mmCIF file with all atom_site columns, C-alpha atoms and ligand atoms in Angstrom:
data_model
loop_
_atom_site.group_PDB
_atom_site.id
_atom_site.type_symbol
_atom_site.label_atom_id
_atom_site.label_alt_id
_atom_site.label_comp_id
_atom_site.label_asym_id
_atom_site.label_entity_id
_atom_site.label_seq_id
_atom_site.pdbx_PDB_ins_code
_atom_site.Cartn_x
_atom_site.Cartn_y
_atom_site.Cartn_z
_atom_site.occupancy
_atom_site.B_iso_or_equiv
_atom_site.pdbx_formal_charge
_atom_site.auth_seq_id
_atom_site.auth_comp_id
_atom_site.auth_asym_id
_atom_site.auth_atom_id
_atom_site.pdbx_PDB_model_num
ATOM   1   C  CA  . MET A 1 1   ? 5.885   -11.253 -9.656  1.00 49.00 ? 15  MET A CA  1
ATOM   2   C  CA  . GLY A 1 2   ? 4.628   -11.425 -13.133 1.00 59.00 ? 16  GLY A CA  1
ATOM   3   C  CA  . GLU A 1 3   ? 1.923   -9.434  -14.731 1.00 82.00 ? 17  GLU A CA  1
ATOM   4   C  CA  . CYS A 1 4   ? -1.556  -8.897  -13.385 1.00 89.00 ? 18  CYS A CA  1
ATOM   5   C  CA  . ARG A 1 5   ? -4.964  -7.854  -14.725 1.00 93.00 ? 19  ARG A CA  1
ATOM   6   C  CA  . ALA A 1 6   ? -7.262  -5.257  -13.425 1.00 94.00 ? 20  ALA A CA  1
ATOM   7   C  CA  . LEU A 1 7   ? -10.900 -5.954  -12.867 1.00 95.00 ? 21  LEU A CA  1
ATOM   8   C  CA  . SER A 1 8   ? -13.886 -4.397  -11.424 1.00 95.00 ? 22  SER A CA  1
ATOM   9   C  CA  . ARG A 1 9   ? -15.046 -5.023  -7.883  1.00 95.00 ? 23  ARG A CA  1
ATOM   10  C  CA  . ALA A 1 10  ? -18.058 -6.932  -9.015  1.00 95.00 ? 24  ALA A CA  1
ATOM   11  C  CA  . GLU A 1 11  ? -16.072 -9.074  -11.181 1.00 96.00 ? 25  GLU A CA  1
ATOM   12  C  CA  . ALA A 1 12  ? -13.643 -9.733  -8.366  1.00 95.00 ? 26  ALA A CA  1
ATOM   13  C  CA  . LEU A 1 13  ? -16.294 -10.752 -6.092  1.00 94.00 ? 27  LEU A CA  1
ATOM   14  C  CA  . GLN A 1 14  ? -17.394 -13.482 -8.363  1.00 94.00 ? 28  GLN A CA  1
ATOM   15  C  CA  . LEU A 1 15  ? -14.116 -15.289 -7.760  1.00 95.00 ? 29  LEU A CA  1
ATOM   16  C  CA  . ALA A 1 16  ? -15.335 -17.240 -4.820  1.00 89.00 ? 30  ALA A CA  1
ATOM   17  C  CA  . PRO A 1 17  ? -13.438 -19.140 -2.018  1.00 87.00 ? 31  PRO A CA  1
ATOM   18  C  CA  . PRO A 1 18  ? -12.327 -21.881 -1.625  1.00 88.00 ? 32  PRO A CA  1
ATOM   19  C  CA  . ASP A 1 19  ? -10.967 -21.645 -5.285  1.00 93.00 ? 33  ASP A CA  1
ATOM   20  C  CA  . TRP A 1 20  ? -10.032 -18.037 -4.785  1.00 95.00 ? 34  TRP A CA  1
ATOM   21  C  CA  . GLN A 1 21  ? -8.188  -16.265 -1.943  1.00 96.00 ? 35  GLN A CA  1
ATOM   22  C  CA  . HIS A 1 22  ? -8.947  -12.543 -1.528  1.00 97.00 ? 36  HIS A CA  1
ATOM   23  C  CA  . ALA A 1 23  ? -6.182  -10.218 0.029   1.00 97.00 ? 37  ALA A CA  1
ATOM   24  C  CA  . CYS A 1 24  ? -6.736  -6.522  0.706   1.00 98.00 ? 38  CYS A CA  1
ATOM   25  C  CA  . HIS A 1 25  ? -4.158  -3.859  1.369   1.00 98.00 ? 39  HIS A CA  1
ATOM   26  C  CA  . ALA A 1 26  ? -4.246  -0.102  2.064   1.00 98.00 ? 40  ALA A CA  1
ATOM   27  C  CA  . LEU A 1 27  ? -2.264  3.047   1.493   1.00 98.00 ? 41  LEU A CA  1
ATOM   28  C  CA  . LEU A 1 28  ? -2.639  5.445   4.495   1.00 98.00 ? 42  LEU A CA  1
ATOM   29  C  CA  . TYR A 1 29  ? -1.437  8.899   3.946   1.00 98.00 ? 43  TYR A CA  1
ATOM   30  C  CA  . ALA A 1 30  ? -1.498  12.424  5.311   1.00 98.00 ? 44  ALA A CA  1
ATOM   31  C  CA  . PRO A 1 31  ? -0.635  15.890  4.041   1.00 98.00 ? 45  PRO A CA  1
ATOM   32  C  CA  . CYS A 1 32  ? 2.767   16.661  5.397   1.00 98.00 ? 46  CYS A CA  1
ATOM   33  C  CA  . PRO A 1 33  ? 4.194   20.260  5.280   1.00 96.00 ? 47  PRO A CA  1
ATOM   34  C  CA  . GLY A 1 34  ? 7.804   21.072  5.484   1.00 95.00 ? 48  GLY A CA  1
ATOM   35  C  CA  . ARG A 1 35  ? 10.900  20.466  3.561   1.00 98.00 ? 49  ARG A CA  1
ATOM   36  C  CA  . LEU A 1 36  ? 13.894  18.146  3.622   1.00 98.00 ? 50  LEU A CA  1
ATOM   37  C  CA  . PHE A 1 37  ? 17.033  20.291  4.206   1.00 97.00 ? 51  PHE A CA  1
ATOM   38  C  CA  . GLY A 1 38  ? 14.762  23.202  3.934   1.00 97.00 ? 52  GLY A CA  1
ATOM   39  C  CA  . LYS A 1 39  ? 14.578  22.514  0.091   1.00 97.00 ? 53  LYS A CA  1
ATOM   40  C  CA  . PHE A 1 40  ? 12.690  19.486  -0.983  1.00 97.00 ? 54  PHE A CA  1
ATOM   41  C  CA  . PRO A 1 41  ? 8.870   19.420  -0.185  1.00 97.00 ? 55  PRO A CA  1
ATOM   42  C  CA  . LEU A 1 42  ? 7.980   16.483  1.664   1.00 98.00 ? 56  LEU A CA  1
ATOM   43  C  CA  . ARG A 1 43  ? 4.197   16.841  0.492   1.00 97.00 ? 57  ARG A CA  1
ATOM   44  C  CA  . PHE A 1 44  ? 2.617   13.833  2.148   1.00 98.00 ? 58  PHE A CA  1
ATOM   45  C  CA  . ALA A 1 45  ? 3.556   11.227  4.688   1.00 98.00 ? 59  ALA A CA  1
ATOM   46  C  CA  . ALA A 1 46  ? 2.633   8.020   2.906   1.00 98.00 ? 60  ALA A CA  1
ATOM   47  C  CA  . LEU A 1 47  ? 2.928   4.618   4.662   1.00 98.00 ? 61  LEU A CA  1
ATOM   48  C  CA  . MET A 1 48  ? 4.580   1.275   3.429   1.00 98.00 ? 62  MET A CA  1
ATOM   49  C  CA  . GLN A 1 49  ? 6.160   -1.489  5.294   1.00 98.00 ? 63  GLN A CA  1
ATOM   50  C  CA  . MET A 1 50  ? 9.188   -3.778  5.349   1.00 98.00 ? 64  MET A CA  1
ATOM   51  C  CA  . ARG A 1 51  ? 7.579   -7.160  5.135   1.00 98.00 ? 65  ARG A CA  1
ATOM   52  C  CA  . PHE A 1 52  ? 8.816   -10.492 6.731   1.00 98.00 ? 66  PHE A CA  1
ATOM   53  C  CA  . ASP A 1 53  ? 10.041  -11.697 3.330   1.00 98.00 ? 67  ASP A CA  1
ATOM   54  C  CA  . GLY A 1 54  ? 12.428  -8.678  2.829   1.00 98.00 ? 68  GLY A CA  1
ATOM   55  C  CA  . ARG A 1 55  ? 10.019  -6.925  0.287   1.00 98.00 ? 69  ARG A CA  1
ATOM   56  C  CA  . LEU A 1 56  ? 8.149   -3.746  0.554   1.00 98.00 ? 70  LEU A CA  1
ATOM   57  C  CA  . GLY A 1 57  ? 4.436   -3.831  0.643   1.00 98.00 ? 71  GLY A CA  1
ATOM   58  C  CA  . PHE A 1 58  ? 1.361   -2.236  2.098   1.00 98.00 ? 72  PHE A CA  1
ATOM   59  C  CA  . PRO A 1 59  ? -0.259  -3.123  5.434   1.00 98.00 ? 73  PRO A CA  1
ATOM   60  C  CA  . GLY A 1 60  ? -3.106  -5.653  5.061   1.00 98.00 ? 74  GLY A CA  1
ATOM   61  C  CA  . GLY A 1 61  ? -3.442  -9.300  4.148   1.00 98.00 ? 75  GLY A CA  1
ATOM   62  C  CA  . PHE A 1 62  ? -5.536  -12.197 3.443   1.00 97.00 ? 76  PHE A CA  1
ATOM   63  C  CA  . VAL A 1 63  ? -9.365  -12.116 4.024   1.00 97.00 ? 77  VAL A CA  1
ATOM   64  C  CA  . ASP A 1 64  ? -10.245 -15.112 6.274   1.00 95.00 ? 78  ASP A CA  1
ATOM   65  C  CA  . PRO A 1 65  ? -13.546 -17.118 5.671   1.00 87.00 ? 79  PRO A CA  1
ATOM   66  C  CA  . GLN A 1 66  ? -14.880 -15.657 9.112   1.00 91.00 ? 80  GLN A CA  1
ATOM   67  C  CA  . ASP A 1 67  ? -14.496 -12.063 7.864   1.00 93.00 ? 81  ASP A CA  1
ATOM   68  C  CA  . VAL A 1 68  ? -18.057 -10.968 6.562   1.00 93.00 ? 82  VAL A CA  1
ATOM   69  C  CA  . SER A 1 69  ? -16.660 -8.632  4.147   1.00 95.00 ? 83  SER A CA  1
ATOM   70  C  CA  . LEU A 1 70  ? -13.372 -7.474  2.335   1.00 97.00 ? 84  LEU A CA  1
ATOM   71  C  CA  . GLU A 1 71  ? -13.285 -4.408  4.522   1.00 97.00 ? 85  GLU A CA  1
ATOM   72  C  CA  . GLU A 1 72  ? -13.662 -6.406  7.825   1.00 97.00 ? 86  GLU A CA  1
ATOM   73  C  CA  . GLY A 1 73  ? -10.813 -8.589  6.583   1.00 98.00 ? 87  GLY A CA  1
ATOM   74  C  CA  . LEU A 1 74  ? -8.722  -5.559  5.939   1.00 98.00 ? 88  LEU A CA  1
ATOM   75  C  CA  . ASN A 1 75  ? -9.444  -3.773  9.151   1.00 98.00 ? 89  ASN A CA  1
ATOM   76  C  CA  . ARG A 1 76  ? -8.637  -6.958  11.014  1.00 97.00 ? 90  ARG A CA  1
ATOM   77  C  CA  . GLU A 1 77  ? -5.385  -7.216  9.248   1.00 98.00 ? 91  GLU A CA  1
ATOM   78  C  CA  . LEU A 1 78  ? -4.616  -3.609  9.747   1.00 98.00 ? 92  LEU A CA  1
ATOM   79  C  CA  . HIS A 1 79  ? -4.970  -4.054  13.437  1.00 98.00 ? 93  HIS A CA  1
ATOM   80  C  CA  . GLU A 1 80  ? -2.673  -6.964  13.455  1.00 98.00 ? 94  GLU A CA  1
ATOM   81  C  CA  . GLU A 1 81  ? -0.006  -5.410  11.506  1.00 98.00 ? 95  GLU A CA  1
ATOM   82  C  CA  . LEU A 1 82  ? -0.295  -1.846  12.701  1.00 98.00 ? 96  LEU A CA  1
ATOM   83  C  CA  . GLY A 1 83  ? -1.385  -2.157  16.289  1.00 97.00 ? 97  GLY A CA  1
ATOM   84  C  CA  . PRO A 1 84  ? -4.111  -0.733  18.636  1.00 94.00 ? 98  PRO A CA  1
ATOM   85  C  CA  . GLY A 1 85  ? -3.950  2.587   16.848  1.00 93.00 ? 99  GLY A CA  1
ATOM   86  C  CA  . ALA A 1 86  ? -5.592  0.896   13.844  1.00 96.00 ? 100 ALA A CA  1
ATOM   87  C  CA  . ALA A 1 87  ? -8.789  0.355   15.852  1.00 92.00 ? 101 ALA A CA  1
ATOM   88  C  CA  . SER A 1 88  ? -10.249 3.686   14.856  1.00 91.00 ? 102 SER A CA  1
ATOM   89  C  CA  . LEU A 1 89  ? -9.103  3.474   11.336  1.00 95.00 ? 103 LEU A CA  1
ATOM   90  C  CA  . HIS A 1 90  ? -12.187 2.174   9.656   1.00 94.00 ? 104 HIS A CA  1
ATOM   91  C  CA  . VAL A 1 91  ? -11.197 1.740   6.080   1.00 98.00 ? 105 VAL A CA  1
ATOM   92  C  CA  . THR A 1 92  ? -14.523 1.344   4.212   1.00 98.00 ? 106 THR A CA  1
ATOM   93  C  CA  . GLU A 1 93  ? -15.724 0.644   0.719   1.00 97.00 ? 107 GLU A CA  1
ATOM   94  C  CA  . ASP A 1 94  ? -15.515 4.521   -0.034  1.00 98.00 ? 108 ASP A CA  1
ATOM   95  C  CA  . HIS A 1 95  ? -11.609 4.077   0.156   1.00 98.00 ? 109 HIS A CA  1
ATOM   96  C  CA  . TYR A 1 96  ? -11.608 1.162   -2.471  1.00 98.00 ? 110 TYR A CA  1
ATOM   97  C  CA  . LEU A 1 97  ? -9.367  1.858   -5.432  1.00 97.00 ? 111 LEU A CA  1
ATOM   98  C  CA  . SER A 1 98  ? -8.861  -1.303  -7.499  1.00 96.00 ? 112 SER A CA  1
ATOM   99  C  CA  . SER A 1 99  ? -8.721  -5.099  -7.692  1.00 97.00 ? 113 SER A CA  1
ATOM   100 C  CA  . HIS A 1 100 ? -6.290  -7.359  -9.626  1.00 95.00 ? 114 HIS A CA  1
ATOM   101 C  CA  . VAL A 1 101 ? -5.600  -10.965 -10.440 1.00 95.00 ? 115 VAL A CA  1
ATOM   102 C  CA  . PRO A 1 102 ? -2.224  -12.403 -11.361 1.00 92.00 ? 116 PRO A CA  1
ATOM   103 C  CA  . GLU A 1 103 ? -1.925  -13.587 -15.016 1.00 89.00 ? 117 GLU A CA  1
ATOM   104 C  CA  . GLY A 1 104 ? -0.330  -16.829 -14.026 1.00 87.00 ? 118 GLY A CA  1
ATOM   105 C  CA  . PRO A 1 105 ? -1.997  -19.843 -12.146 1.00 89.00 ? 119 PRO A CA  1
ATOM   106 C  CA  . ARG A 1 106 ? -2.057  -18.405 -8.683  1.00 90.00 ? 120 ARG A CA  1
ATOM   107 C  CA  . ARG A 1 107 ? -5.571  -17.779 -7.510  1.00 95.00 ? 121 ARG A CA  1
ATOM   108 C  CA  . VAL A 1 108 ? -5.407  -14.685 -5.357  1.00 96.00 ? 122 VAL A CA  1
ATOM   109 C  CA  . VAL A 1 109 ? -7.436  -11.547 -5.836  1.00 96.00 ? 123 VAL A CA  1
ATOM   110 C  CA  . THR A 1 110 ? -5.825  -8.424  -4.484  1.00 96.00 ? 124 THR A CA  1
ATOM   111 C  CA  . HIS A 1 111 ? -7.950  -5.455  -3.728  1.00 97.00 ? 125 HIS A CA  1
ATOM   112 C  CA  . PHE A 1 112 ? -6.497  -1.958  -2.919  1.00 98.00 ? 126 PHE A CA  1
ATOM   113 C  CA  . TYR A 1 113 ? -7.601  0.934   -0.826  1.00 98.00 ? 127 TYR A CA  1
ATOM   114 C  CA  . ALA A 1 114 ? -6.360  4.338   0.092   1.00 98.00 ? 128 ALA A CA  1
ATOM   115 C  CA  . LYS A 1 115 ? -7.377  6.421   3.078   1.00 98.00 ? 129 LYS A CA  1
ATOM   116 C  CA  . PRO A 1 116 ? -6.436  9.958   3.895   1.00 98.00 ? 130 PRO A CA  1
ATOM   117 C  CA  . LEU A 1 117 ? -5.532  10.766  7.694   1.00 98.00 ? 131 LEU A CA  1
ATOM   118 C  CA  . SER A 1 118 ? -4.591  13.786  9.427   1.00 97.00 ? 132 SER A CA  1
ATOM   119 C  CA  . LEU A 1 119 ? -0.830  13.963  10.135  1.00 98.00 ? 133 LEU A CA  1
ATOM   120 C  CA  . GLU A 1 120 ? -1.550  13.782  13.777  1.00 97.00 ? 134 GLU A CA  1
ATOM   121 C  CA  . ALA A 1 121 ? -3.502  10.554  13.392  1.00 97.00 ? 135 ALA A CA  1
ATOM   122 C  CA  . LEU A 1 122 ? -0.789  9.195   11.161  1.00 97.00 ? 136 LEU A CA  1
ATOM   123 C  CA  . ARG A 1 123 ? 1.918   9.919   13.813  1.00 97.00 ? 137 ARG A CA  1
ATOM   124 C  CA  . THR A 1 124 ? -0.180  8.235   16.496  1.00 97.00 ? 138 THR A CA  1
ATOM   125 C  CA  . LEU A 1 125 ? -0.348  5.156   14.347  1.00 97.00 ? 139 LEU A CA  1
ATOM   126 C  CA  . GLU A 1 126 ? 3.344   5.298   13.795  1.00 97.00 ? 140 GLU A CA  1
ATOM   127 C  CA  . ASP A 1 127 ? 4.090   5.809   17.546  1.00 97.00 ? 141 ASP A CA  1
ATOM   128 C  CA  . GLY A 1 128 ? 1.928   2.532   18.219  1.00 96.00 ? 142 GLY A CA  1
ATOM   129 C  CA  . ALA A 1 129 ? 3.258   0.377   15.418  1.00 97.00 ? 143 ALA A CA  1
ATOM   130 C  CA  . THR A 1 130 ? 5.666   -1.549  17.765  1.00 97.00 ? 144 THR A CA  1
ATOM   131 C  CA  . GLN A 1 131 ? 2.739   -2.749  19.863  1.00 97.00 ? 145 GLN A CA  1
ATOM   132 C  CA  . ALA A 1 132 ? 1.252   -4.517  16.909  1.00 98.00 ? 146 ALA A CA  1
ATOM   133 C  CA  . LYS A 1 133 ? 0.892   -8.292  17.169  1.00 98.00 ? 147 LYS A CA  1
ATOM   134 C  CA  . GLU A 1 134 ? 2.868   -8.828  14.013  1.00 98.00 ? 148 GLU A CA  1
ATOM   135 C  CA  . HIS A 1 135 ? 5.648   -6.351  14.947  1.00 98.00 ? 149 HIS A CA  1
ATOM   136 C  CA  . GLY A 1 136 ? 8.974   -8.219  14.310  1.00 98.00 ? 150 GLY A CA  1
ATOM   137 C  CA  . LEU A 1 137 ? 7.107   -11.183 12.719  1.00 98.00 ? 151 LEU A CA  1
ATOM   138 C  CA  . GLU A 1 138 ? 5.158   -10.242 9.493   1.00 98.00 ? 152 GLU A CA  1
ATOM   139 C  CA  . VAL A 1 139 ? 6.044   -6.526  9.710   1.00 98.00 ? 153 VAL A CA  1
ATOM   140 C  CA  . MET A 1 140 ? 9.725   -5.527  10.181  1.00 98.00 ? 154 MET A CA  1
ATOM   141 C  CA  . GLY A 1 141 ? 8.937   -1.912  10.372  1.00 98.00 ? 155 GLY A CA  1
ATOM   142 C  CA  . LEU A 1 142 ? 6.669   0.915   9.016   1.00 98.00 ? 156 LEU A CA  1
ATOM   143 C  CA  . ILE A 1 143 ? 8.356   3.247   6.577   1.00 98.00 ? 157 ILE A CA  1
ATOM   144 C  CA  . ARG A 1 144 ? 7.404   6.531   5.009   1.00 98.00 ? 158 ARG A CA  1
ATOM   145 C  CA  . VAL A 1 145 ? 7.736   6.864   1.098   1.00 98.00 ? 159 VAL A CA  1
ATOM   146 C  CA  . PRO A 1 146 ? 10.171  9.651   0.003   1.00 98.00 ? 160 PRO A CA  1
ATOM   147 C  CA  . LEU A 1 147 ? 7.908   11.556  -2.350  1.00 98.00 ? 161 LEU A CA  1
ATOM   148 C  CA  . TYR A 1 148 ? 10.723  14.133  -3.674  1.00 98.00 ? 162 TYR A CA  1
ATOM   149 C  CA  . THR A 1 149 ? 13.557  13.750  -5.922  1.00 97.00 ? 163 THR A CA  1
ATOM   150 C  CA  . LEU A 1 150 ? 16.903  15.020  -4.840  1.00 97.00 ? 164 LEU A CA  1
ATOM   151 C  CA  . ARG A 1 151 ? 19.222  17.191  -7.077  1.00 96.00 ? 165 ARG A CA  1
ATOM   152 C  CA  . ASP A 1 152 ? 21.004  14.206  -8.528  1.00 96.00 ? 166 ASP A CA  1
ATOM   153 C  CA  . GLY A 1 153 ? 17.796  13.024  -10.076 1.00 94.00 ? 167 GLY A CA  1
ATOM   154 C  CA  . VAL A 1 154 ? 18.029  9.662   -8.323  1.00 96.00 ? 168 VAL A CA  1
ATOM   155 C  CA  . GLY A 1 155 ? 17.768  10.079  -4.602  1.00 97.00 ? 169 GLY A CA  1
ATOM   156 C  CA  . GLY A 1 156 ? 14.277  10.105  -3.078  1.00 98.00 ? 170 GLY A CA  1
ATOM   157 C  CA  . LEU A 1 157 ? 11.409  8.585   -4.960  1.00 98.00 ? 171 LEU A CA  1
ATOM   158 C  CA  . PRO A 1 158 ? 13.400  7.144   -7.988  1.00 98.00 ? 172 PRO A CA  1
ATOM   159 C  CA  . ALA A 1 159 ? 15.830  5.206   -5.607  1.00 97.00 ? 173 ALA A CA  1
ATOM   160 C  CA  . PHE A 1 160 ? 12.808  4.112   -3.554  1.00 98.00 ? 174 PHE A CA  1
ATOM   161 C  CA  . LEU A 1 161 ? 11.159  2.669   -6.643  1.00 98.00 ? 175 LEU A CA  1
ATOM   162 C  CA  . SER A 1 162 ? 14.249  0.630   -7.319  1.00 97.00 ? 176 SER A CA  1
ATOM   163 C  CA  . ASN A 1 163 ? 13.508  -1.581  -4.245  1.00 97.00 ? 177 ASN A CA  1
ATOM   164 C  CA  . THR A 1 164 ? 11.863  -4.980  -4.440  1.00 98.00 ? 178 THR A CA  1
ATOM   165 C  CA  . PHE A 1 165 ? 8.065   -4.927  -3.986  1.00 97.00 ? 179 PHE A CA  1
ATOM   166 C  CA  . ILE A 1 166 ? 5.567   -7.753  -3.120  1.00 97.00 ? 180 ILE A CA  1
ATOM   167 C  CA  . GLY A 1 167 ? 3.092   -8.557  -5.768  1.00 94.00 ? 181 GLY A CA  1
ATOM   168 C  CA  . ASN A 1 168 ? 1.951   -5.504  -7.767  1.00 92.00 ? 182 ASN A CA  1
ATOM   169 C  CA  . SER A 1 169 ? 2.486   -3.196  -4.835  1.00 96.00 ? 183 SER A CA  1
ATOM   170 C  CA  . ARG A 1 170 ? 4.811   -1.032  -6.656  1.00 96.00 ? 184 ARG A CA  1
ATOM   171 C  CA  . GLU A 1 171 ? 2.174   -0.465  -9.527  1.00 94.00 ? 185 GLU A CA  1
ATOM   172 C  CA  . GLN A 1 172 ? -0.420  0.250   -6.790  1.00 96.00 ? 186 GLN A CA  1
ATOM   173 C  CA  . LEU A 1 173 ? 1.916   2.769   -5.333  1.00 97.00 ? 187 LEU A CA  1
ATOM   174 C  CA  . ILE A 1 174 ? 2.670   4.492   -8.546  1.00 97.00 ? 188 ILE A CA  1
ATOM   175 C  CA  . HIS A 1 175 ? -1.038  4.493   -9.595  1.00 96.00 ? 189 HIS A CA  1
ATOM   176 C  CA  . ALA A 1 176 ? -2.097  5.888   -6.247  1.00 97.00 ? 190 ALA A CA  1
ATOM   177 C  CA  . LEU A 1 177 ? 0.586   8.693   -6.190  1.00 98.00 ? 191 LEU A CA  1
ATOM   178 C  CA  . ASP A 1 178 ? -0.784  9.852   -9.489  1.00 97.00 ? 192 ASP A CA  1
ATOM   179 C  CA  . THR A 1 179 ? -4.514  9.567   -9.025  1.00 96.00 ? 193 THR A CA  1
ATOM   180 C  CA  . LEU A 1 180 ? -4.366  11.008  -5.623  1.00 97.00 ? 194 LEU A CA  1
ATOM   181 C  CA  . GLN A 1 181 ? -2.153  13.706  -6.844  1.00 97.00 ? 195 GLN A CA  1
ATOM   182 C  CA  . LEU A 1 182 ? 0.562   13.077  -4.111  1.00 98.00 ? 196 LEU A CA  1
ATOM   183 C  CA  . VAL A 1 183 ? 3.467   13.711  -6.481  1.00 98.00 ? 197 VAL A CA  1
ATOM   184 C  CA  . PRO A 1 184 ? 3.485   16.065  -9.621  1.00 97.00 ? 198 PRO A CA  1
ATOM   185 C  CA  . ARG A 1 185 ? 2.818   13.905  -12.603 1.00 97.00 ? 199 ARG A CA  1
ATOM   186 C  CA  . GLU A 1 186 ? 5.858   14.934  -14.505 1.00 97.00 ? 200 GLU A CA  1
ATOM   187 C  CA  . GLN A 1 187 ? 8.196   14.294  -11.577 1.00 96.00 ? 201 GLN A CA  1
ATOM   188 C  CA  . LEU A 1 188 ? 6.456   10.936  -11.101 1.00 97.00 ? 202 LEU A CA  1
ATOM   189 C  CA  . GLN A 1 189 ? 6.829   9.956   -14.682 1.00 97.00 ? 203 GLN A CA  1
ATOM   190 C  CA  . LYS A 1 190 ? 10.546  10.673  -14.568 1.00 96.00 ? 204 LYS A CA  1
ATOM   191 C  CA  . ALA A 1 191 ? 11.078  8.519   -11.375 1.00 96.00 ? 205 ALA A CA  1
ATOM   192 C  CA  . VAL A 1 192 ? 9.032   5.857   -13.041 1.00 96.00 ? 206 VAL A CA  1
ATOM   193 C  CA  . THR A 1 193 ? 10.952  5.907   -16.328 1.00 94.00 ? 207 THR A CA  1
ATOM   194 C  CA  . MET A 1 194 ? 14.280  5.967   -14.442 1.00 90.00 ? 208 MET A CA  1
ATOM   195 C  CA  . THR A 1 195 ? 13.522  2.785   -12.532 1.00 86.00 ? 209 THR A CA  1
ATOM   196 C  CA  . GLN A 1 196 ? 11.445  0.858   -15.090 1.00 76.00 ? 210 GLN A CA  1
ATOM   197 C  CA  . LYS A 1 197 ? 11.252  -2.781  -13.863 1.00 66.00 ? 211 LYS A CA  1
HETATM 198 N  N1  . LIG B 2 .   ? -0.323  -6.484  -4.240  1.00 85.52 ? 315 LIG B N1  1
HETATM 199 C  C1  . LIG B 2 .   ? -0.431  -7.672  -4.702  1.00 85.52 ? 315 LIG B C1  1
HETATM 200 N  N2  . LIG B 2 .   ? -0.433  -8.799  -3.872  1.00 85.52 ? 315 LIG B N2  1
HETATM 201 C  C2  . LIG B 2 .   ? 0.113   -8.536  -2.750  1.00 85.52 ? 315 LIG B C2  1
HETATM 202 C  C3  . LIG B 2 .   ? 0.399   -7.326  -2.170  1.00 85.52 ? 315 LIG B C3  1
HETATM 203 C  C4  . LIG B 2 .   ? 0.149   -6.188  -3.076  1.00 85.52 ? 315 LIG B C4  1
HETATM 204 N  N3  . LIG B 2 .   ? 0.313   -4.922  -2.677  1.00 85.52 ? 315 LIG B N3  1
HETATM 205 N  N4  . LIG B 2 .   ? 0.669   -7.302  -0.936  1.00 85.52 ? 315 LIG B N4  1
HETATM 206 C  C5  . LIG B 2 .   ? 0.661   -8.623  -0.640  1.00 85.52 ? 315 LIG B C5  1
HETATM 207 N  N5  . LIG B 2 .   ? 0.273   -9.242  -1.719  1.00 85.52 ? 315 LIG B N5  1
HETATM 208 C  C6  . LIG B 2 .   ? 0.128   -10.680 -1.816  1.00 85.52 ? 315 LIG B C6  1
HETATM 209 C  C7  . LIG B 2 .   ? 1.193   -11.517 -1.096  1.00 85.52 ? 315 LIG B C7  1
HETATM 210 O  O1  . LIG B 2 .   ? 2.077   -12.099 -2.154  1.00 85.52 ? 315 LIG B O1  1
HETATM 211 C  C8  . LIG B 2 .   ? 0.382   -12.611 -0.400  1.00 85.52 ? 315 LIG B C8  1
HETATM 212 O  O2  . LIG B 2 .   ? 0.315   -13.743 -1.174  1.00 85.52 ? 315 LIG B O2  1
HETATM 213 O  O3  . LIG B 2 .   ? -1.173  -10.996 -1.116  1.00 85.52 ? 315 LIG B O3  1
HETATM 214 C  C9  . LIG B 2 .   ? -1.104  -12.073 -0.340  1.00 85.52 ? 315 LIG B C9  1
HETATM 215 C  C10 . LIG B 2 .   ? -1.440  -11.836 0.990   1.00 85.52 ? 315 LIG B C10 1
HETATM 216 O  O4  . LIG B 2 .   ? -0.806  -10.729 1.502   1.00 85.52 ? 315 LIG B O4  1
HETATM 217 P  P1  . LIG B 2 .   ? -0.001  -10.627 2.883   1.00 85.52 ? 315 LIG B P1  1
HETATM 218 O  O5  . LIG B 2 .   ? -0.045  -9.245  3.368   1.00 85.52 ? 315 LIG B O5  1
HETATM 219 O  O6  . LIG B 2 .   ? 1.343   -11.387 2.692   1.00 85.52 ? 315 LIG B O6  1
HETATM 220 O  O7  . LIG B 2 .   ? -0.786  -11.644 3.779   1.00 85.52 ? 315 LIG B O7  1
HETATM 221 P  P2  . LIG B 2 .   ? -1.220  -11.761 5.368   1.00 85.52 ? 315 LIG B P2  1
HETATM 222 O  O8  . LIG B 2 .   ? -2.390  -12.329 5.506   1.00 85.52 ? 315 LIG B O8  1
HETATM 223 O  O9  . LIG B 2 .   ? -0.733  -10.450 6.106   1.00 85.52 ? 315 LIG B O9  1
HETATM 224 O  O10 . LIG B 2 .   ? -0.079  -12.551 6.062   1.00 85.52 ? 315 LIG B O10 1
HETATM 225 C  C11 . LIG B 2 .   ? 1.061   -13.215 5.449   1.00 85.52 ? 315 LIG B C11 1
HETATM 226 O  O11 . LIG B 2 .   ? 0.871   -14.967 4.064   1.00 85.52 ? 315 LIG B O11 1
HETATM 227 O  O12 . LIG B 2 .   ? 2.482   -16.011 2.832   1.00 85.52 ? 315 LIG B O12 1
HETATM 228 C  C12 . LIG B 2 .   ? 1.623   -16.157 3.929   1.00 85.52 ? 315 LIG B C12 1
HETATM 229 O  O13 . LIG B 2 .   ? 2.250   -17.763 5.487   1.00 85.52 ? 315 LIG B O13 1
HETATM 230 C  C13 . LIG B 2 .   ? 2.524   -16.351 5.217   1.00 85.52 ? 315 LIG B C13 1
HETATM 231 O  O14 . LIG B 2 .   ? 1.210   -16.116 7.236   1.00 85.52 ? 315 LIG B O14 1
HETATM 232 C  C14 . LIG B 2 .   ? 1.812   -15.417 6.155   1.00 85.52 ? 315 LIG B C14 1
HETATM 233 C  C15 . LIG B 2 .   ? 0.787   -14.690 5.389   1.00 85.52 ? 315 LIG B C15 1
HETATM 234 MG MG1 . LIG B 2 .   ? -1.084  -10.140 8.133   1.00 85.52 ? 316 LIG B MG1 1
HETATM 235 MG MG1 . LIG B 2 .   ? 0.124   -8.794  5.431   1.00 85.52 ? 317 LIG B MG1 1
#
């Protein structure tokens, strides 16, 4: 997908349906102790998904006209894509991070949220994900993002960032890893530079 432009939540809400569609997606993450092979710190469990179109993205989707707010639309989508475990998630405006519009002619505003969970809550969500209405349809599977870099300097996060992502979700991921301090900045910058798209 092409370039996109950030705008404030207030500006984004001026872009009204039916001319504009709104979509909301969320990063769900939890502190995750432990080391891969006893060496590489896992740091956090951060969830993304393999989508129906073969691209990686965050759970979430289009807000419907029936949804009374962006967050109600987001929580409905999370329930459809993550299953019954998402009923207790309650992502709110407090978890809002950013809004973007594409530079091209497409009239879709994307809103992005991030919510910290306990590792136990995140595991419960993973366990129930195959019960989701959209499992095997819109969602081909939940995945955790590798947040470490292996000794070869490529395996782990750099290789992960070389995948194909929907919309601006790669940029959303990098920005969230930085602002939420889920990966040390120097290591993140190296991973990003290596896989510049
Ligand atoms: N950043 C920016 N844009 C994104 C992101 C993201 N992280 N993730 C998805 N999008 C875009 C997609 O390109 C899509 O056009 O937002 C829009 C809605 O997101 P989806 O999660 O794909 O929408 P959802 O409501 O879950 O359902 C998928 O969309 O393409 C249709 O017919 C298809 O019914 C299907 C539906
Ligand atoms: Mg959906
Ligand atoms: Mg979706």
